[in-house]
């Protein structure tokens, strides 16, 4: 396929620890086209962030070790290129923002300086030019009095403002891809909405492709073109947002949807959480990794490792029975949490 | 900032009064008589003895002596040595430069070796160099200073004859050579601590989110280390070294005594032996102001290192 911006193919990142091998990412694939948004969804510890950090070669190795797979950025392998070349891509062609804006900015440097840094590094700007550009960027992300706020330190910014500053920093070099690792998780709900709106507006303006990593299906529903659902370091479902939302085909995706609160406050609805805990990645259950928690589990699930299979139109599912017409999602029925 | 510094200067007063009062009180319960000690073996006639005690104000109760001391101090008069009869200001004007010289030499050593070793140890974590630094700092911390001083004298002075073991100057060695062993001895323990603090701070900073952000921006490891990690990791090290400088400026009694270094510490040590109270009080007074002043400098320097620290009068948005 021509025009692919980023292609991740069967990526495996394992951590060799004293207790054994932690298979944090165990065969993840996706493609990202220019200007698109990919939502990566899963519980904590499903390998969402590690996938992104592996791509950027930001995982210290050892203990991490890439056990296989490939990451192609504009057709070039990110995993085999020289460190200098990767540095040239980081913050320049692919930028990242992180979950906790309170700790992701360096406390001893002024906001403006931190935004200017990638411009000086990648664009060869002088300090003065870069600072002027940093002020423009702060204006662009909606910081009032940008010229004076650029001289503030991170502790003088609120959480939402810091995340705006992080976005300004990430977009400073006009990257092709913006990886947002749970960008709204540490923020309160009203600020979350503002940050998501800001990211959408900026994407429209700059044409940057976004990888939105989140545990919240609601966050990606409006903004993603494609969705990748991850569980225990593997992809369990992948498809367009419509396919995943309207024809979800993996019991884990069903579970994620049932555990979303509805906005209908008049109806006495229940939240249906997925029972149990995600498996330890040191010791992933045999067969389908979701089988101990799956309400639809059958005998084969305990022995056969399901492959990602195409259900048509590029909609992939890693459930053994996804193609079975009789295998249907039953109405959410659980002891649940009554609201 | 200005108001903060004024406030800190005002705080000097209670600290000063507390320390000197305590000191005066202790001298009253200390056995030994400075006048008798000055006379030595020979017995003084009661008349001469009483006259001398009167001349040095020792016949008055301690609180009267204290008030007299304060009164003289406001006029810049630290009194007269009972043992030598010289003015106390003159004694310390002669000895303080030696203490200053030794302190600066030791602190330079501490900064270069301590921070350098800590840095190498953290960057090369779990390698031979890291083990070497960790092990040698553990040993240094555990060694008694006087033992280390004596061993250095024995090896470099007595056995190898390459460095002097006593005093601040001689015909045979340069002044710099005289400084080497006392400076190493004085710096040893704090250098080990500085290295350990540097190492642990840098390792802690390296796992911070903002370091990951710096790498994600595409900065080189060198830029991340010097720009983002060191500036954060150095804050506690500067605190430690600053407080240590204060301690060194107060005269290192052990080191100065071992090496016969004619500094403040050695002078006070000798004065205590002779019950030469005016010299002891004068020395403590000078040292007290030096320590308070350096501590203030350290606190003010925080504000420049760590923007999160601002003083009471700063307006925050």
XYZ file of C-alpha atoms in Angstrom:
656
model
C 0.000 0.000 0.000
C 1.448 3.329 -1.007
C 1.161 6.354 1.244
C 1.471 4.374 4.453
C 3.045 6.638 7.030
C 3.698 4.167 9.778
C 3.492 0.410 9.687
C 3.942 -1.800 12.716
C 4.227 -5.463 11.845
C 4.090 -8.286 14.400
C 6.097 -6.257 16.930
C 7.319 -8.136 20.000
C 8.950 -6.471 23.001
C 9.875 -8.751 25.876
C 11.475 -7.800 29.174
C 13.966 -10.206 30.627
C 13.638 -9.893 34.399
C 14.873 -11.985 37.283
C 11.413 -13.537 37.603
C 11.191 -14.510 33.960
C 10.289 -13.092 30.588
C 7.564 -10.450 30.574
C 5.936 -10.446 27.160
C 4.770 -6.828 27.273
C 4.120 -6.643 23.551
C 3.624 -9.950 21.808
C 2.789 -9.533 18.146
C 1.087 -6.224 17.441
C 0.441 -4.910 13.934
C -1.244 -1.807 12.565
C -0.872 0.794 9.881
C -1.332 4.519 10.072
C -1.980 6.682 7.031
C -1.215 10.425 6.875
C -3.760 12.529 8.712
C -5.535 9.517 10.225
C -6.251 8.828 13.845
C -5.713 5.414 15.361
C -7.165 4.628 18.753
C -5.278 2.044 20.816
C -7.531 0.777 23.592
C -6.965 -1.634 26.435
C -6.663 -2.024 30.184
C -3.597 -1.012 32.167
C -0.768 -3.389 31.399
C -2.129 -4.442 28.020
C 1.017 -3.163 26.292
C -0.432 0.001 24.697
C 2.256 2.374 25.924
C 5.095 -0.106 25.524
C 4.164 -0.533 21.860
C 4.518 3.212 21.322
C 7.720 3.506 23.332
C 9.213 0.525 21.471
C 8.487 2.217 18.170
C 10.292 5.327 19.339
C 13.139 3.179 20.707
C 12.608 4.751 24.131
C 12.661 1.450 26.025
C 16.004 0.811 27.692
C 17.511 -2.375 26.291
C 18.284 -4.372 28.371
C 16.022 -5.208 30.191
C 13.842 -4.799 27.108
C 14.506 -6.872 24.009
C 12.822 -6.710 20.640
C 12.034 -10.337 19.878
C 10.712 -9.761 16.421
C 8.654 -7.623 14.132
C 9.222 -4.453 12.258
C 8.352 -0.766 12.499
C 8.438 1.113 9.211
C 8.234 4.890 9.168
C 7.842 6.121 5.595
C 9.160 2.753 4.505
C 12.295 2.907 6.648
C 12.910 0.539 9.531
C 12.908 2.380 12.856
C 14.309 -0.656 14.627
C 17.514 -1.044 12.636
C 18.399 2.568 11.839
C 21.228 4.320 13.661
C 20.562 6.033 16.986
C 21.289 9.434 15.395
C 18.649 8.836 12.745
C 16.055 7.869 15.359
C 16.905 11.026 17.307
C 16.294 12.994 14.177
C 12.783 11.521 13.969
C 11.919 11.842 17.651
C 10.249 15.126 18.471
C 10.610 16.121 14.830
C 8.694 13.665 12.617
C 7.091 11.643 15.422
C 6.298 13.466 18.642
C 4.849 12.212 21.891
C 2.779 13.528 24.729
C 2.427 11.669 27.965
C -0.125 10.774 30.568
C 0.918 12.926 33.495
C 1.557 16.556 32.567
C 2.485 17.277 36.187
C 5.693 15.259 35.922
C 6.401 15.300 32.198
C 7.788 18.831 32.160
C 11.171 19.600 33.689
C 10.519 21.623 36.870
C 13.669 23.739 36.605
C 13.188 25.108 33.086
C 10.800 27.753 31.831
C 7.899 26.509 29.702
C 9.062 28.556 26.715
C 12.533 27.060 26.863
C 11.137 23.531 26.911
C 8.959 24.202 23.877
C 11.839 25.895 22.068
C 14.232 22.997 22.630
C 13.043 20.739 19.775
C 13.060 23.732 17.423
C 16.684 24.473 18.262
C 17.611 20.798 17.989
C 15.768 19.888 14.800
C 15.163 23.120 12.913
C 18.461 24.783 13.709
C 16.689 27.897 14.976
C 18.490 30.446 17.103
C 17.375 30.726 20.719
C 15.535 33.944 19.932
C 13.677 32.585 16.899
C 12.763 29.422 18.767
C 11.443 31.394 21.715
C 9.301 33.581 19.456
C 7.930 30.438 17.820
C 7.288 28.901 21.247
C 5.116 31.882 22.145
C 3.140 31.427 18.914
C 2.691 27.751 19.695
C 1.446 28.534 23.191
C -1.073 30.925 21.656
C -2.106 28.215 19.230
C -2.897 25.788 22.056
C -4.964 28.425 23.796
C -2.731 29.765 26.556
C -3.696 33.386 27.284
C -0.893 35.973 27.659
C 1.395 33.513 25.936
C 4.367 35.886 25.816
C 4.498 36.251 29.582
C 3.361 32.699 30.384
C 6.273 31.343 28.297
C 8.538 32.701 31.014
C 6.693 30.746 33.719
C 7.897 27.523 35.231
C 5.776 24.346 35.061
C 4.664 24.633 38.695
C 2.977 27.913 37.818
C 0.738 26.146 35.275
C -2.402 24.144 36.044
C -2.665 20.517 34.885
C -4.695 21.378 31.806
C -2.335 24.191 30.863
C 0.657 21.917 31.231
C -0.911 19.387 28.902
C -1.536 22.231 26.433
C 2.134 23.158 26.772
C 3.091 19.516 26.143
C 0.945 19.557 23.001
C 2.597 22.797 21.878
C 5.998 21.188 22.434
C 5.011 18.043 20.535
C 3.618 20.004 17.589
C 6.521 22.480 17.479
C 8.305 20.775 14.586
C 5.103 20.025 12.699
C 5.387 16.237 13.080
C 3.829 13.637 10.783
C 2.696 11.557 13.725
C 1.642 12.582 17.211
C 1.545 9.778 19.764
C -0.705 10.727 22.657
C -0.255 8.306 25.546
C -3.344 8.674 27.741
C -3.210 12.462 27.330
C -6.378 13.108 29.333
C -6.230 10.431 32.023
C -4.666 12.651 34.675
C -7.006 15.572 33.983
C -10.469 16.270 35.292
C -13.437 15.675 33.033
C -14.095 19.214 31.764
C -10.421 19.690 30.964
C -10.359 16.285 29.248
C -12.990 17.435 26.792
C -11.104 20.678 26.126
C -7.846 18.866 25.442
C -9.529 16.381 23.083
C -11.216 19.226 21.207
C -7.918 21.052 20.975
C -6.176 17.991 19.563
C -8.910 17.507 16.961
C -8.806 21.155 15.947
C -5.036 21.113 15.625
C -5.147 17.905 13.628
C -7.506 19.556 11.156
C -5.099 22.457 10.858
C -1.814 20.599 10.611
C -2.833 17.261 9.095
C -0.868 15.352 11.717
C -1.710 11.693 12.136
C -2.516 10.775 15.729
C -2.108 7.587 17.693
C -4.400 7.978 20.689
C -3.582 5.537 23.449
C -6.307 5.245 26.063
C -8.164 2.871 28.316
C -11.372 4.769 27.621
C -13.352 3.724 24.532
C -15.358 6.921 24.900
C -12.276 9.027 24.206
C -11.561 7.456 20.822
C -15.185 7.045 19.681
C -15.407 10.532 18.202
C -11.923 11.068 16.905
C -10.473 7.769 15.689
C -10.629 6.399 12.154
C -9.415 2.987 13.248
C -9.323 1.247 16.575
C -6.925 -1.361 17.875
C -8.059 -3.225 20.987
C -5.219 -4.748 22.973
C -5.226 -7.401 25.654
C -2.224 -8.987 27.409
C 0.265 -7.551 24.926
C -1.664 -8.705 21.858
C -4.122 -7.222 19.432
C -7.547 -8.790 19.938
C -9.586 -6.661 17.570
C -8.727 -4.165 14.874
C -10.988 -2.324 12.471
C -12.536 0.961 11.526
C -14.234 2.826 14.345
C -17.643 1.924 12.906
C -16.736 -1.741 12.660
C -15.453 -1.900 16.214
C -18.338 0.094 17.695
C -21.244 -1.295 15.670
C -20.058 -4.838 14.973
C -17.670 -5.616 17.808
C -16.564 -9.186 17.357
C -14.455 -10.046 20.387
C -15.864 -10.801 23.848
C -13.211 -8.500 25.359
C -14.433 -5.563 23.262
C -17.992 -6.417 24.307
C -16.865 -6.333 27.907
C -15.204 -2.951 27.450
C -18.420 -1.565 25.978
C -20.604 -2.958 28.734
C -18.391 -1.327 31.291
C -18.899 2.141 29.782
C -21.362 4.165 31.861
C -24.397 5.351 29.916
C -25.416 8.972 30.020
C -29.059 8.144 30.593
C -29.578 9.090 34.200
C -33.319 8.444 34.244
C -32.855 4.758 33.592
C -31.562 2.692 36.440
C -28.741 1.049 34.537
C -25.918 -1.115 35.772
C -22.238 -0.988 34.990
C -20.974 -4.376 33.918
C -17.286 -4.566 34.656
C -15.213 -7.388 33.208
C -14.722 -9.877 36.023
C -11.238 -10.646 37.275
C -7.869 -9.063 36.605
C -5.737 -8.825 33.477
C -3.273 -11.738 33.477
C 0.301 -11.365 34.644
C 2.411 -10.953 31.551
C 4.959 -13.271 33.138
C 2.491 -16.070 32.879
C -0.091 -15.585 30.158
C -2.840 -18.249 30.213
C -2.523 -20.932 27.560
C -4.885 -20.777 24.635
C -6.736 -17.495 24.300
C -5.263 -15.105 26.885
C -8.752 -13.812 27.683
C -10.261 -17.251 28.377
C -10.206 -17.142 32.220
C -12.340 -13.969 32.180
C -14.465 -14.653 29.118
C -18.155 -15.326 29.840
C -18.434 -17.143 26.487
C -15.464 -19.440 27.026
C -15.528 -22.853 25.348
C -13.253 -25.855 25.584
C -11.108 -24.945 22.536
C -10.353 -21.542 24.021
C -8.196 -23.127 26.699
C -5.955 -24.940 24.269
C -5.918 -23.107 20.943
C -4.186 -19.750 20.567
C -6.453 -17.692 18.326
C -4.906 -15.889 15.376
C -6.090 -12.470 14.227
C -8.441 -13.302 11.373
C -10.032 -11.075 8.799
C -13.824 -10.971 9.049
C -14.015 -8.979 5.811
C -13.260 -5.338 4.992
C -10.116 -5.357 7.103
C -12.019 -6.022 10.336
C -9.773 -8.332 12.360
C -10.617 -10.338 15.441
C -8.641 -12.757 17.573
C -11.632 -14.743 18.796
C -11.878 -18.347 17.656
C -15.613 -17.949 17.135
C -15.756 -14.444 15.703
C -16.756 -15.755 12.271
C -19.437 -18.066 13.704
C -22.877 -16.540 12.945
C -24.393 -18.216 16.027
C -21.807 -16.702 18.333
C -23.518 -13.518 19.508
C -23.149 -11.008 22.242
C -25.798 -11.578 24.865
C -27.523 -8.677 26.551
C -25.429 -7.278 29.357
C -26.480 -9.267 32.336
C -24.469 -8.982 35.429
C -24.591 -8.406 39.137
C -22.824 -5.178 38.253
C -22.756 -1.914 40.086
C -26.152 -0.298 40.326
C -26.042 3.408 39.817
C 14.092 38.506 48.324
C 15.484 41.570 50.092
C 12.925 41.278 52.864
C 13.706 37.601 53.215
C 17.421 38.336 53.672
C 16.661 41.031 56.264
C 14.455 38.572 58.101
C 17.227 36.019 58.074
C 19.682 38.563 59.471
C 17.205 39.320 62.259
C 17.155 35.606 63.047
C 20.908 35.745 63.616
C 20.333 37.598 66.899
C 18.517 34.880 68.917
C 20.855 32.195 67.559
C 23.867 34.255 68.515
C 22.602 34.969 72.026
C 21.618 31.347 72.544
C 25.016 29.977 71.539
C 27.104 32.503 73.481
C 24.966 32.234 76.629
C 25.360 28.485 76.586
C 29.097 28.883 76.114
C 29.414 31.307 79.057
C 27.413 29.010 81.246
C 29.619 26.020 80.390
C 32.798 27.941 81.272
C 31.495 28.505 84.781
C 31.260 24.789 85.474
C 34.515 23.939 83.681
C 37.359 23.048 86.078
C 40.634 24.895 85.725
C 41.701 28.483 86.211
C 43.228 30.496 83.343
C 45.297 32.698 85.619
C 46.760 29.774 87.520
C 47.447 27.971 84.231
C 49.290 31.001 82.883
C 51.517 31.081 85.914
C 52.471 27.477 85.371
C 54.316 25.563 88.091
C 55.098 28.657 90.124
C 52.646 29.659 92.841
C 51.337 33.214 92.513
C 51.101 35.345 95.586
C 47.443 35.876 96.561
C 47.705 39.622 95.892
C 49.032 39.195 92.320
C 46.535 36.426 91.670
C 43.600 38.595 92.769
C 44.858 41.527 90.756
C 45.163 39.460 87.597
C 41.693 37.998 88.030
C 40.395 41.519 88.448
C 42.283 42.738 85.361
C 40.588 40.098 83.161
C 37.206 40.602 84.833
C 37.191 37.043 86.141
C 36.251 38.147 89.669
C 32.758 39.103 88.524
C 29.810 36.680 88.183
C 29.444 35.055 84.732
C 26.406 37.087 83.699
C 28.271 40.311 84.347
C 31.134 38.944 82.288
C 28.643 38.134 79.563
C 27.213 41.652 79.498
C 30.744 43.078 79.395
C 31.572 40.751 76.526
C 28.495 41.901 74.592
C 29.309 45.529 75.294
C 32.864 45.130 74.043
C 31.669 43.182 71.021
C 29.450 46.046 69.837
C 32.634 48.125 69.676
C 34.489 45.444 67.754
C 36.550 44.468 70.781
C 36.857 40.722 71.392
C 39.029 41.152 74.473
C 42.576 40.176 75.390
C 44.059 36.711 75.582
C 44.816 35.704 79.166
C 47.551 33.317 78.082
C 49.469 35.601 75.732
C 48.178 39.050 76.518
C 47.541 39.734 72.827
C 44.323 41.188 71.436
C 41.917 38.445 70.351
C 41.052 40.247 67.083
C 44.729 40.208 66.144
C 45.059 36.504 66.896
C 42.157 35.619 64.610
C 43.166 38.073 61.924
C 46.339 36.018 61.695
C 44.774 32.569 61.915
C 41.556 32.953 59.943
C 43.245 33.152 56.523
C 44.738 29.704 57.165
C 41.336 28.244 57.947
C 39.897 29.932 54.863
C 42.672 28.565 52.678
C 42.234 25.032 54.005
C 38.440 25.200 53.682
C 38.568 26.393 50.083
C 41.111 23.726 49.144
C 39.005 21.012 50.773
C 35.739 22.208 49.234
C 37.328 22.345 45.771
C 38.476 18.778 46.234
C 35.027 17.794 47.455
C 33.289 19.349 44.461
C 35.651 17.970 41.830
C 36.192 14.496 43.224
C 32.828 14.022 44.948
C 30.582 15.170 42.116
C 32.863 13.616 39.501
C 32.939 10.214 41.187
C 29.178 10.270 41.816
C 28.542 11.165 38.195
C 30.731 8.384 36.822
C 29.235 5.936 39.282
C 25.670 6.754 38.181
C 26.387 6.793 34.446
C 28.290 3.504 34.631
C 25.851 1.918 37.057
C 26.650 -1.682 38.061
C 30.032 -1.620 36.300
C 33.505 -1.871 37.805
C 33.698 1.926 38.260
C 30.395 2.059 40.073
C 31.468 -0.704 42.448
C 34.790 1.031 43.008
C 33.121 4.319 43.927
C 30.456 2.711 46.107
C 32.992 0.606 47.960
C 35.604 3.315 48.461
C 33.038 5.848 49.658
C 31.722 3.329 52.198
C 35.240 2.849 53.518
C 35.981 6.589 53.602
C 32.819 7.343 55.536
C 33.702 4.700 58.093
C 37.316 5.823 58.612
C 37.954 8.121 61.583
C 39.392 11.423 60.327
C 42.290 11.455 62.784
C 43.303 7.933 61.779
C 43.254 8.849 58.093
C 45.296 11.978 58.829
C 47.900 10.065 60.770
C 48.137 7.368 58.089
C 48.618 9.981 55.384
C 51.361 11.582 57.475
C 53.006 8.216 57.946
C 52.903 7.161 54.288
C 53.598 10.427 52.477
C 55.661 12.162 55.114
C 57.569 9.588 57.104
C 57.974 6.821 54.510
C 58.009 8.565 51.151
C 59.279 11.990 52.279
C 57.337 13.735 49.533
C 54.920 15.839 51.566
C 55.217 17.821 54.803
C 53.233 16.552 57.758
C 53.038 19.615 59.951
C 52.494 23.362 59.786
C 51.552 25.689 56.938
C 54.992 26.637 55.624
C 58.597 25.525 55.802
C 61.880 26.054 54.023
C 61.821 22.633 52.420
C 58.322 22.500 50.961
C 56.111 24.935 49.067
C 53.014 26.325 50.775
C 50.929 24.303 48.356
C 52.605 21.058 49.406
C 51.771 21.928 53.007
C 48.135 22.225 52.067
C 47.781 18.827 50.363
C 47.482 16.370 53.256
C 45.308 18.561 55.523
C 42.954 19.299 52.608
C 42.615 15.610 51.710
C 41.995 14.709 55.334
C 39.431 17.446 55.835
C 37.628 16.673 52.572
C 37.630 12.876 52.854
C 34.342 12.121 54.588
C 32.330 14.854 52.883
C 33.712 13.913 49.478
C 32.437 10.404 50.026
C 29.016 11.726 51.035
C 28.917 14.138 48.101
C 29.674 11.270 45.705
C 26.925 9.136 47.196
C 24.353 11.924 47.105
C 25.295 12.754 43.515
C 24.970 9.123 42.468
C 21.618 8.481 44.097
C 20.152 11.788 42.932
C 21.197 11.264 39.336
C 19.808 7.733 39.298
C 16.546 8.992 40.729
C 16.284 11.831 38.242
C 17.001 9.461 35.354
C 13.744 7.632 35.971
C 11.658 10.816 35.988
C 9.000 11.441 33.353
C 10.581 14.694 32.205
C 13.739 12.831 31.245
C 11.643 10.573 29.013
C 10.083 13.747 27.567
C 13.562 15.102 26.861
C 14.521 11.925 24.994
C 11.200 11.960 23.131
C 12.090 15.457 21.899
C 15.089 13.971 20.137
C 17.786 15.358 22.421
C 21.086 13.494 22.542
C 22.019 11.600 25.734
C 24.702 14.208 26.446
C 22.207 17.060 26.197
C 19.718 15.171 28.372
C 22.384 14.500 31.008
C 23.837 18.004 31.280
C 20.711 19.945 30.449
C 17.873 18.055 32.067
C 19.276 15.595 34.575
C 22.185 17.418 36.187
C 20.325 20.620 36.865
C 17.785 18.697 38.925
C 20.191 16.233 40.502
C 22.614 18.928 41.651
C 20.137 20.721 43.929
C 20.615 18.419 46.955
C 24.353 18.164 46.279
C 24.743 21.942 46.364
C 22.857 22.015 49.646
C 25.177 19.456 51.153
C 28.379 21.046 49.875
C 27.193 24.488 51.001
C 26.439 23.350 54.532
C 29.756 21.561 54.562
C 31.570 24.731 53.541
C 29.956 26.414 56.533
C 31.277 23.669 58.777
C 34.762 23.923 57.279
C 34.878 27.689 57.717
C 34.329 27.144 61.408
C 37.754 25.588 61.577
C 38.391 21.900 61.443
C 39.615 21.218 64.965
C 40.641 17.603 64.306
C 42.414 18.191 61.026
C 44.098 21.407 62.129
C 45.295 19.784 65.321
C 46.689 16.684 63.604
C 48.642 18.793 61.101
C 49.505 21.695 63.436
C 47.682 23.887 60.964
C 47.647 27.429 62.419
C 43.961 28.017 61.759
C 40.953 28.931 63.895
C 40.205 25.375 64.982
C 43.711 24.753 66.264
C 43.716 28.142 68.026
C 40.428 27.431 69.784
C 41.624 23.961 70.703
C 44.752 25.381 72.334
C 42.770 28.135 74.040
C 40.392 25.592 75.600
C 43.388 23.747 77.047
C 44.639 26.947 78.600
C 41.174 28.009 79.747
C 41.874 31.151 77.716
C 38.225 32.166 77.659
C 38.472 35.447 75.711
C 40.116 33.566 72.818
C 37.492 30.797 72.965
C 34.619 33.301 72.981
C 36.204 35.385 70.239
C 36.817 32.318 68.086
C 33.304 31.011 68.555
C 31.878 34.443 67.772
C 33.744 34.646 64.469
C 32.929 31.067 63.544
C 29.272 31.548 64.413
C 28.920 34.488 62.066
C 30.752 32.635 59.310
C 28.418 29.627 59.592
C 25.257 31.719 59.738
C 26.369 33.735 56.727
C 27.231 30.685 54.611
C 23.915 29.027 55.506
C 22.106 32.130 54.345
C 24.056 32.071 51.093
C 23.106 28.417 50.549
C 19.426 29.159 51.142
C 19.483 32.093 48.744
C 21.244 30.000 46.100
C 18.311 27.531 46.192
C 16.116 30.101 44.557
C 18.433 30.239 41.602
C 18.693 26.472 41.288
C 15.112 25.525 41.945
C 12.422 27.855 40.627
C 9.794 26.154 42.784
C 11.387 27.779 45.809
C 10.440 31.397 46.149
C 10.706 33.549 49.210
C 7.829 34.961 51.188
C 7.638 38.333 49.442
C 7.473 36.979 45.866
C 4.092 37.497 44.242
C 2.756 34.310 42.707
C 0.030 34.024 40.096
